[in-house]
mmCIF file of C-alpha atoms in Angstrom:
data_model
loop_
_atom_site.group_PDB
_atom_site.id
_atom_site.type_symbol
_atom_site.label_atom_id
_atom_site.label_comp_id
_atom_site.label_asym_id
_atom_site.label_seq_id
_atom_site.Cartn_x
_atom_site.Cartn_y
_atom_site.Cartn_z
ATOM 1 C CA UNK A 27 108.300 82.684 113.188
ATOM 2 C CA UNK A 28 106.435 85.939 113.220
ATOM 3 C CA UNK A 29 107.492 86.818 110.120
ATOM 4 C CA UNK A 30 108.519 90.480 109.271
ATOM 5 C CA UNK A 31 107.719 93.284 111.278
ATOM 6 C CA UNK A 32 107.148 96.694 110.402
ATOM 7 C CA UNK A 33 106.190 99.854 112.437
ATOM 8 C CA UNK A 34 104.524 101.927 112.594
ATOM 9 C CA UNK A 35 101.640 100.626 110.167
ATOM 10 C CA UNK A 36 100.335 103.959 109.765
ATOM 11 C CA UNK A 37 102.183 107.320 110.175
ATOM 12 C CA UNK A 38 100.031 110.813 109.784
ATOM 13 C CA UNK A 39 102.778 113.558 109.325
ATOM 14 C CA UNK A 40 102.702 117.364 107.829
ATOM 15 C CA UNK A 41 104.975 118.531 105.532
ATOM 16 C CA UNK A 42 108.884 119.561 106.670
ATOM 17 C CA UNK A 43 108.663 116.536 109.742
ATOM 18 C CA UNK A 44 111.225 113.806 109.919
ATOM 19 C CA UNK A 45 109.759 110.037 109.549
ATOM 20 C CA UNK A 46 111.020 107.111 110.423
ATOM 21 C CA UNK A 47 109.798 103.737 109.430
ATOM 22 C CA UNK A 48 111.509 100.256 111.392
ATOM 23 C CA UNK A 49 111.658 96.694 110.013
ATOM 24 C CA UNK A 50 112.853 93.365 111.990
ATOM 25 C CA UNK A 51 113.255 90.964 109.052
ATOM 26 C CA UNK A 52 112.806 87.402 109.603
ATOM 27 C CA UNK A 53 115.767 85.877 111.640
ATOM 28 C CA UNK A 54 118.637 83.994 109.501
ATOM 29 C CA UNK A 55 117.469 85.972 106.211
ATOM 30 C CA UNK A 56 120.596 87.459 104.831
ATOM 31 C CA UNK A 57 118.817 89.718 102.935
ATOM 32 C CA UNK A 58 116.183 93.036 103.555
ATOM 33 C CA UNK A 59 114.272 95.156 101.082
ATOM 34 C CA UNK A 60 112.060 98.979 101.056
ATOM 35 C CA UNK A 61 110.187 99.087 98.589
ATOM 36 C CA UNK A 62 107.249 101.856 98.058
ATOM 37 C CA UNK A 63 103.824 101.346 96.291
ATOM 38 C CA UNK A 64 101.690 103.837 94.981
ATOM 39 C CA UNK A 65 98.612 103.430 92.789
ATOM 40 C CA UNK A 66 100.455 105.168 90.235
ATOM 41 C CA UNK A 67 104.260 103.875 90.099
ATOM 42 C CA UNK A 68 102.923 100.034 91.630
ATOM 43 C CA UNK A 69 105.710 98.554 93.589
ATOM 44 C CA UNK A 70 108.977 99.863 93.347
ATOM 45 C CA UNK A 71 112.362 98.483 94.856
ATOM 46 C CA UNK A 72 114.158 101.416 97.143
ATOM 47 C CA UNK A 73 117.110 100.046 98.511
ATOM 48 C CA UNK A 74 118.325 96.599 99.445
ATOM 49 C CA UNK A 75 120.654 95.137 102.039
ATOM 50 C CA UNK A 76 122.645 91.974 102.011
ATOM 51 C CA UNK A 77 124.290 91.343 105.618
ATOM 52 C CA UNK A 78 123.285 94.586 106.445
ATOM 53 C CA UNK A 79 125.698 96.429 104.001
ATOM 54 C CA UNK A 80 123.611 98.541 101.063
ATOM 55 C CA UNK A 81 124.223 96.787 98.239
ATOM 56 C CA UNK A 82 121.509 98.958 95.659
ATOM 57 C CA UNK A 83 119.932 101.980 96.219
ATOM 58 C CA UNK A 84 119.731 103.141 92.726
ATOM 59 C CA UNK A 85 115.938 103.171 94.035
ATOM 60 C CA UNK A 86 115.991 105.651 96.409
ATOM 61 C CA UNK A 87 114.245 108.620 94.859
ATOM 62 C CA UNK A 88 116.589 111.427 96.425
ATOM 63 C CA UNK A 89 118.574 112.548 99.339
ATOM 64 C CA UNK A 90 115.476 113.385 101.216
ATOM 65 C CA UNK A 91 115.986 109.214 101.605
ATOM 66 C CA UNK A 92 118.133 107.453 103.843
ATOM 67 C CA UNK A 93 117.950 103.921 105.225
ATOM 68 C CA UNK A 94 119.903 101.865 107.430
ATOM 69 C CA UNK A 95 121.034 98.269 108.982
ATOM 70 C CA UNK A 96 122.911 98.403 112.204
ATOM 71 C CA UNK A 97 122.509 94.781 112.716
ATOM 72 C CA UNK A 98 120.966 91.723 111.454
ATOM 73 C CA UNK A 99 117.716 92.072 112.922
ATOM 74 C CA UNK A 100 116.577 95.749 112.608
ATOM 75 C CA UNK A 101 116.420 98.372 109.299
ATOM 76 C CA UNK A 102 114.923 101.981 109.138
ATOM 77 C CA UNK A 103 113.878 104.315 106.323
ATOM 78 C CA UNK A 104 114.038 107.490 107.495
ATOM 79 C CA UNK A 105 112.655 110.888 104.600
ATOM 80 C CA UNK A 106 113.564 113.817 106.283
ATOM 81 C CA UNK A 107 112.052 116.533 105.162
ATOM 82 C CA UNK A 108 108.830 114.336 104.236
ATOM 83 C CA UNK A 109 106.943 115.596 101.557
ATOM 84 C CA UNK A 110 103.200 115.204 100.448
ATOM 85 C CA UNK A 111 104.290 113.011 97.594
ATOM 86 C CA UNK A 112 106.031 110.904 99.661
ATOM 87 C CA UNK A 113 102.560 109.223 100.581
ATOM 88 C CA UNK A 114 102.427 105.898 99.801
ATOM 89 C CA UNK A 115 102.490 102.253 101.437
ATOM 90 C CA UNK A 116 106.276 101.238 102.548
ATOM 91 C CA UNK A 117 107.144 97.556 102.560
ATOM 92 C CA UNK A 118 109.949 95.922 103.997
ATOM 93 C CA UNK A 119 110.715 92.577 102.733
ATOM 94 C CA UNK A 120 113.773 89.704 103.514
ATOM 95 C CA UNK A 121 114.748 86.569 101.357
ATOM 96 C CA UNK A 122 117.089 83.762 102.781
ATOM 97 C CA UNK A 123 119.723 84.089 100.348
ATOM 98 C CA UNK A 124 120.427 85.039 96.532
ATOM 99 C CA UNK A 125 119.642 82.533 93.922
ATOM 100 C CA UNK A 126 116.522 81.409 95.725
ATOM 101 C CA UNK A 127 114.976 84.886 96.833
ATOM 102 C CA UNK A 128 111.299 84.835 97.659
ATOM 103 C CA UNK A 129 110.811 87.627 99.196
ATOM 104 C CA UNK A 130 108.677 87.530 102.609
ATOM 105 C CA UNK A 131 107.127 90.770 102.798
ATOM 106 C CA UNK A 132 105.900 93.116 106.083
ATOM 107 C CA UNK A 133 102.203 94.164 106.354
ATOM 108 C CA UNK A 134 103.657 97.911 104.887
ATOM 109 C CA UNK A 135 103.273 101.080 106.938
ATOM 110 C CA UNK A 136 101.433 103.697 105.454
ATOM 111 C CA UNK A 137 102.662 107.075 105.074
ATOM 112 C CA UNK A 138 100.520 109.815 104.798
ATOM 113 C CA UNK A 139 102.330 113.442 104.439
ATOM 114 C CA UNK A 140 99.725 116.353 104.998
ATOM 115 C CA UNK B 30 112.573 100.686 77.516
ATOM 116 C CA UNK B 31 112.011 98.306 79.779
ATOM 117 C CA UNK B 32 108.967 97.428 80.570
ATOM 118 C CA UNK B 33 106.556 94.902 82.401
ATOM 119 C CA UNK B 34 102.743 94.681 81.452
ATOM 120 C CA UNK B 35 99.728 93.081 83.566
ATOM 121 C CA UNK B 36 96.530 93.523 82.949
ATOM 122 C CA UNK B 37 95.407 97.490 84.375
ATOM 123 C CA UNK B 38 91.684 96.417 84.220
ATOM 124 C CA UNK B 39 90.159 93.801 86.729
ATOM 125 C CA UNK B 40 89.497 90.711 86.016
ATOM 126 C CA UNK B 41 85.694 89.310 86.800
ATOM 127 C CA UNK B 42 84.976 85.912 86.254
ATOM 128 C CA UNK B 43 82.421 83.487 87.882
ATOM 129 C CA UNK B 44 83.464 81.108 90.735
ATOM 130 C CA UNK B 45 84.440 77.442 88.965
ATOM 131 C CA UNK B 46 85.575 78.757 86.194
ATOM 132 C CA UNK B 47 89.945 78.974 85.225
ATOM 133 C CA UNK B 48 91.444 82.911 85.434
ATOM 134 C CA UNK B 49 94.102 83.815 83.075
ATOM 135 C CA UNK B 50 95.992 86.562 84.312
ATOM 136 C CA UNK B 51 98.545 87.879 82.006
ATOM 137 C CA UNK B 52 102.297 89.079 82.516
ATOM 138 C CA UNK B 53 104.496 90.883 79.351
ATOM 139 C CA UNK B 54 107.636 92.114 79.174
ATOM 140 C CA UNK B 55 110.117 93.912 77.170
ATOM 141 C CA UNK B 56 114.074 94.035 77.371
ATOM 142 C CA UNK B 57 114.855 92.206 79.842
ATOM 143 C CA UNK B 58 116.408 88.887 80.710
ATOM 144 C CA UNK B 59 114.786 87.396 83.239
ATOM 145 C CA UNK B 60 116.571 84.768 85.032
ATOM 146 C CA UNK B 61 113.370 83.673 86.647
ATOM 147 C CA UNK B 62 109.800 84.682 87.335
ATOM 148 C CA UNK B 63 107.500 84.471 90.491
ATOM 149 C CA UNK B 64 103.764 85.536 91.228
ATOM 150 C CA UNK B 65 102.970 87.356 93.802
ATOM 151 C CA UNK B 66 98.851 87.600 95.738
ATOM 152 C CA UNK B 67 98.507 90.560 97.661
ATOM 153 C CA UNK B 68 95.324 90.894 99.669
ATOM 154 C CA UNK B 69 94.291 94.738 100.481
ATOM 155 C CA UNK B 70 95.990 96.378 103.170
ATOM 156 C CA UNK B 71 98.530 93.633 103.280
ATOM 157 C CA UNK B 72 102.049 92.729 102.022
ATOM 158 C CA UNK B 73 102.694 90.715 98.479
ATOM 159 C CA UNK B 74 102.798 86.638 99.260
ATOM 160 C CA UNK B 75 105.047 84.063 97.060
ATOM 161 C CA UNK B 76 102.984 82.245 95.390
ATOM 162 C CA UNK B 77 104.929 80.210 92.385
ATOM 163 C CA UNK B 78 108.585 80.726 91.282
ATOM 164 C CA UNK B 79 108.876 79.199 87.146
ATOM 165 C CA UNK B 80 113.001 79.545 85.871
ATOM 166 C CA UNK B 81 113.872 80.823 82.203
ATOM 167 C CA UNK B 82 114.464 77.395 81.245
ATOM 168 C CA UNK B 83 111.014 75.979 82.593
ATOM 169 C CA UNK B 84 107.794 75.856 80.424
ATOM 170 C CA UNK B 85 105.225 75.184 83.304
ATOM 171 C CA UNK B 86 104.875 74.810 87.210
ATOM 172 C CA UNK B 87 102.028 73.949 89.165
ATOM 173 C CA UNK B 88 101.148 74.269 92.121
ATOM 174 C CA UNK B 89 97.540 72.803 93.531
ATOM 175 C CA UNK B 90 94.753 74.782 91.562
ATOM 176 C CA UNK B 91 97.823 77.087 90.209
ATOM 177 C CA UNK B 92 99.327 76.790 87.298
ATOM 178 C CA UNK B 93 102.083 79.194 85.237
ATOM 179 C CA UNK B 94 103.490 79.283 82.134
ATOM 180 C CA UNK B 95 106.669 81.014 80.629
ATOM 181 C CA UNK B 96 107.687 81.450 77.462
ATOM 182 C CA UNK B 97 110.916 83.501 76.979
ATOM 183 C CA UNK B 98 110.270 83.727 73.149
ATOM 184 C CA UNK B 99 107.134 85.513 73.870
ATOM 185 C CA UNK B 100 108.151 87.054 76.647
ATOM 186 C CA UNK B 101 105.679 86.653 78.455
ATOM 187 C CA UNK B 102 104.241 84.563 81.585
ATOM 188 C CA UNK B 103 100.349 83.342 82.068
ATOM 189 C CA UNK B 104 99.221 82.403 85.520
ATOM 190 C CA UNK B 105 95.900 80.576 85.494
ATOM 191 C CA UNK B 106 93.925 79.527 88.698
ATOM 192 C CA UNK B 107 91.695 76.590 88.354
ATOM 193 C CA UNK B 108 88.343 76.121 89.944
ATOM 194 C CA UNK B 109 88.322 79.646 91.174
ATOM 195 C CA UNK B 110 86.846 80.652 94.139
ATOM 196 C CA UNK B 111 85.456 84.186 95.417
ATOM 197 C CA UNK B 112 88.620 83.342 98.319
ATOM 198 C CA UNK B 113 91.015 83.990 95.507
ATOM 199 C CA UNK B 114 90.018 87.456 95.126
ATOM 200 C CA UNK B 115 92.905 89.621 95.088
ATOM 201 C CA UNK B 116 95.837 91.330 93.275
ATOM 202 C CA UNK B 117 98.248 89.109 91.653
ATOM 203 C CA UNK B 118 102.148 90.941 90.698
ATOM 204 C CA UNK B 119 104.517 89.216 88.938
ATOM 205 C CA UNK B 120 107.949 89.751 89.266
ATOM 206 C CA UNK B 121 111.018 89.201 87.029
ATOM 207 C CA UNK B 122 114.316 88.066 88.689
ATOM 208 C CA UNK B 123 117.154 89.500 86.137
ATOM 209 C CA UNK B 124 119.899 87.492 85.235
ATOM 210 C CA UNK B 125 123.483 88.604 85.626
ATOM 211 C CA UNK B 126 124.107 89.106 89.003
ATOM 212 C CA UNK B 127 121.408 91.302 89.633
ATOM 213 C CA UNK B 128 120.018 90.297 92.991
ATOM 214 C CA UNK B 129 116.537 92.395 92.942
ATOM 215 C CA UNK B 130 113.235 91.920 91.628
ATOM 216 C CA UNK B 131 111.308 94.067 89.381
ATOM 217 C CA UNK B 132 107.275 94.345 89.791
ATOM 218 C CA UNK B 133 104.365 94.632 87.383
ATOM 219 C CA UNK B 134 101.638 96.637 88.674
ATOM 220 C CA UNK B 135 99.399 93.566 89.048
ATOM 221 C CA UNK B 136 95.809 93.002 88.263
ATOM 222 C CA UNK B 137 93.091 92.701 90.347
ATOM 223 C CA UNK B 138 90.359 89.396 90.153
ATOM 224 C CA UNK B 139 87.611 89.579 91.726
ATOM 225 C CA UNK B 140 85.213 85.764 91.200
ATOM 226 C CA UNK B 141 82.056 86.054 91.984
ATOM 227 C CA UNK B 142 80.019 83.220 93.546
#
């Protein structure tokens, strides 16, 4: 298995510009994670999917956020307007099922808002 | 509030000898608890998962230890090696339902040969 896949892994934007970031989880893994990590905040959980509905996304830090799972193998985050403080690395991760969720993370794309 | 503690500064030690990484927390209920590595410019790897009712789990040169009372996990790596040179997160799995994991920060080892 390739494992999860994330693109772009590194995004240069300026300030105002839409961004989009995809994730193919690993296939038969019921459920997918965004999470953000900064040097200052660490790792922090954004939203997460179970069969592709949202079933949290207390994490999402505002409206700027959206994210989606048409189907079992694909997931975007999408900030539009981005902002400079939306810089950070973005991870997608999936687990196999609740009760025994490792998480199998991406290799993160990095954002960078000018 | 709730909180969970690693270690902020890195940790140096010389290769052979056991690092002791530290993990706190405060109001919460872990169900379970898992360490993470994370090499730079790469994603966070499982590494051990220990349960609420579990004292200690090992795993090769890895070993980790919960205690609930404390609240607090320790995750030591045996005959270290510079290879093991990374971050290392732990992660609380809350009981209740709650299917999500909450992150420390990590801390960063570096061994030295």
């Amino acid at each position: 298995d390739a494992g999860v896949i994330q693109s772009p892994r590194h995004e240069v934007t300026e300030m105002g510009q839409e961004v989009t970031l995809r994730c193919k989880p690993i296939s038969g893994h019921d459920y997918l994670f965004w999470y953000r990590q900064t040097m200052m905040r660490g790792l922090e959980l954004l939203i997460y999917f179970n069969n592709n509905v949202p079933i949290d996304d207390s994490g999402m830090p505002e409206d700027r956020f959206s994210a989606k799972m048409p189907n079992a193998s694909f997931s975007t985050l999408k900030i539009q307007p981005s902002e400079p403080r939306d810089s950070a690395v973005y991870f997608c991760a999936s687990s196999l099922r609740q009760g025994v969720d490792t998480q199998y993370f991406g290799p993160g794309t990095r954002l960078t808002v000018l | 509030s709730q909180k969970i503690e690693q270690n902020s500064e890195a940790l140096n030690i010389q290769e052979g000898k056991t690092a002791t990484l530290t993990c706190n927390y405060t109001n919460y209920s872990p169900a379970y608890l898992q360490w993470y590595r994370q090499d730079p410019g790469r994603g966070p790897v499982f590494l051990l998962l220990i349960r609420e009712n579990e004292k200690e789990k090992r795993k090769e040169r890895l070993k980790v230890t919960f205690d609930t009372t404390l609240k607090q996990s320790l995750f030591h790596i045996t005959a270290s090696q510079p290879a093991d040179s990374a971050t290392y997160l732990c992660a609380l799995k809350l009981s209740g339902g709650y299917n999500k994991l909450i992150f420390g920060a990590g801390t960063r080892l570096a061994v030295h040969p």
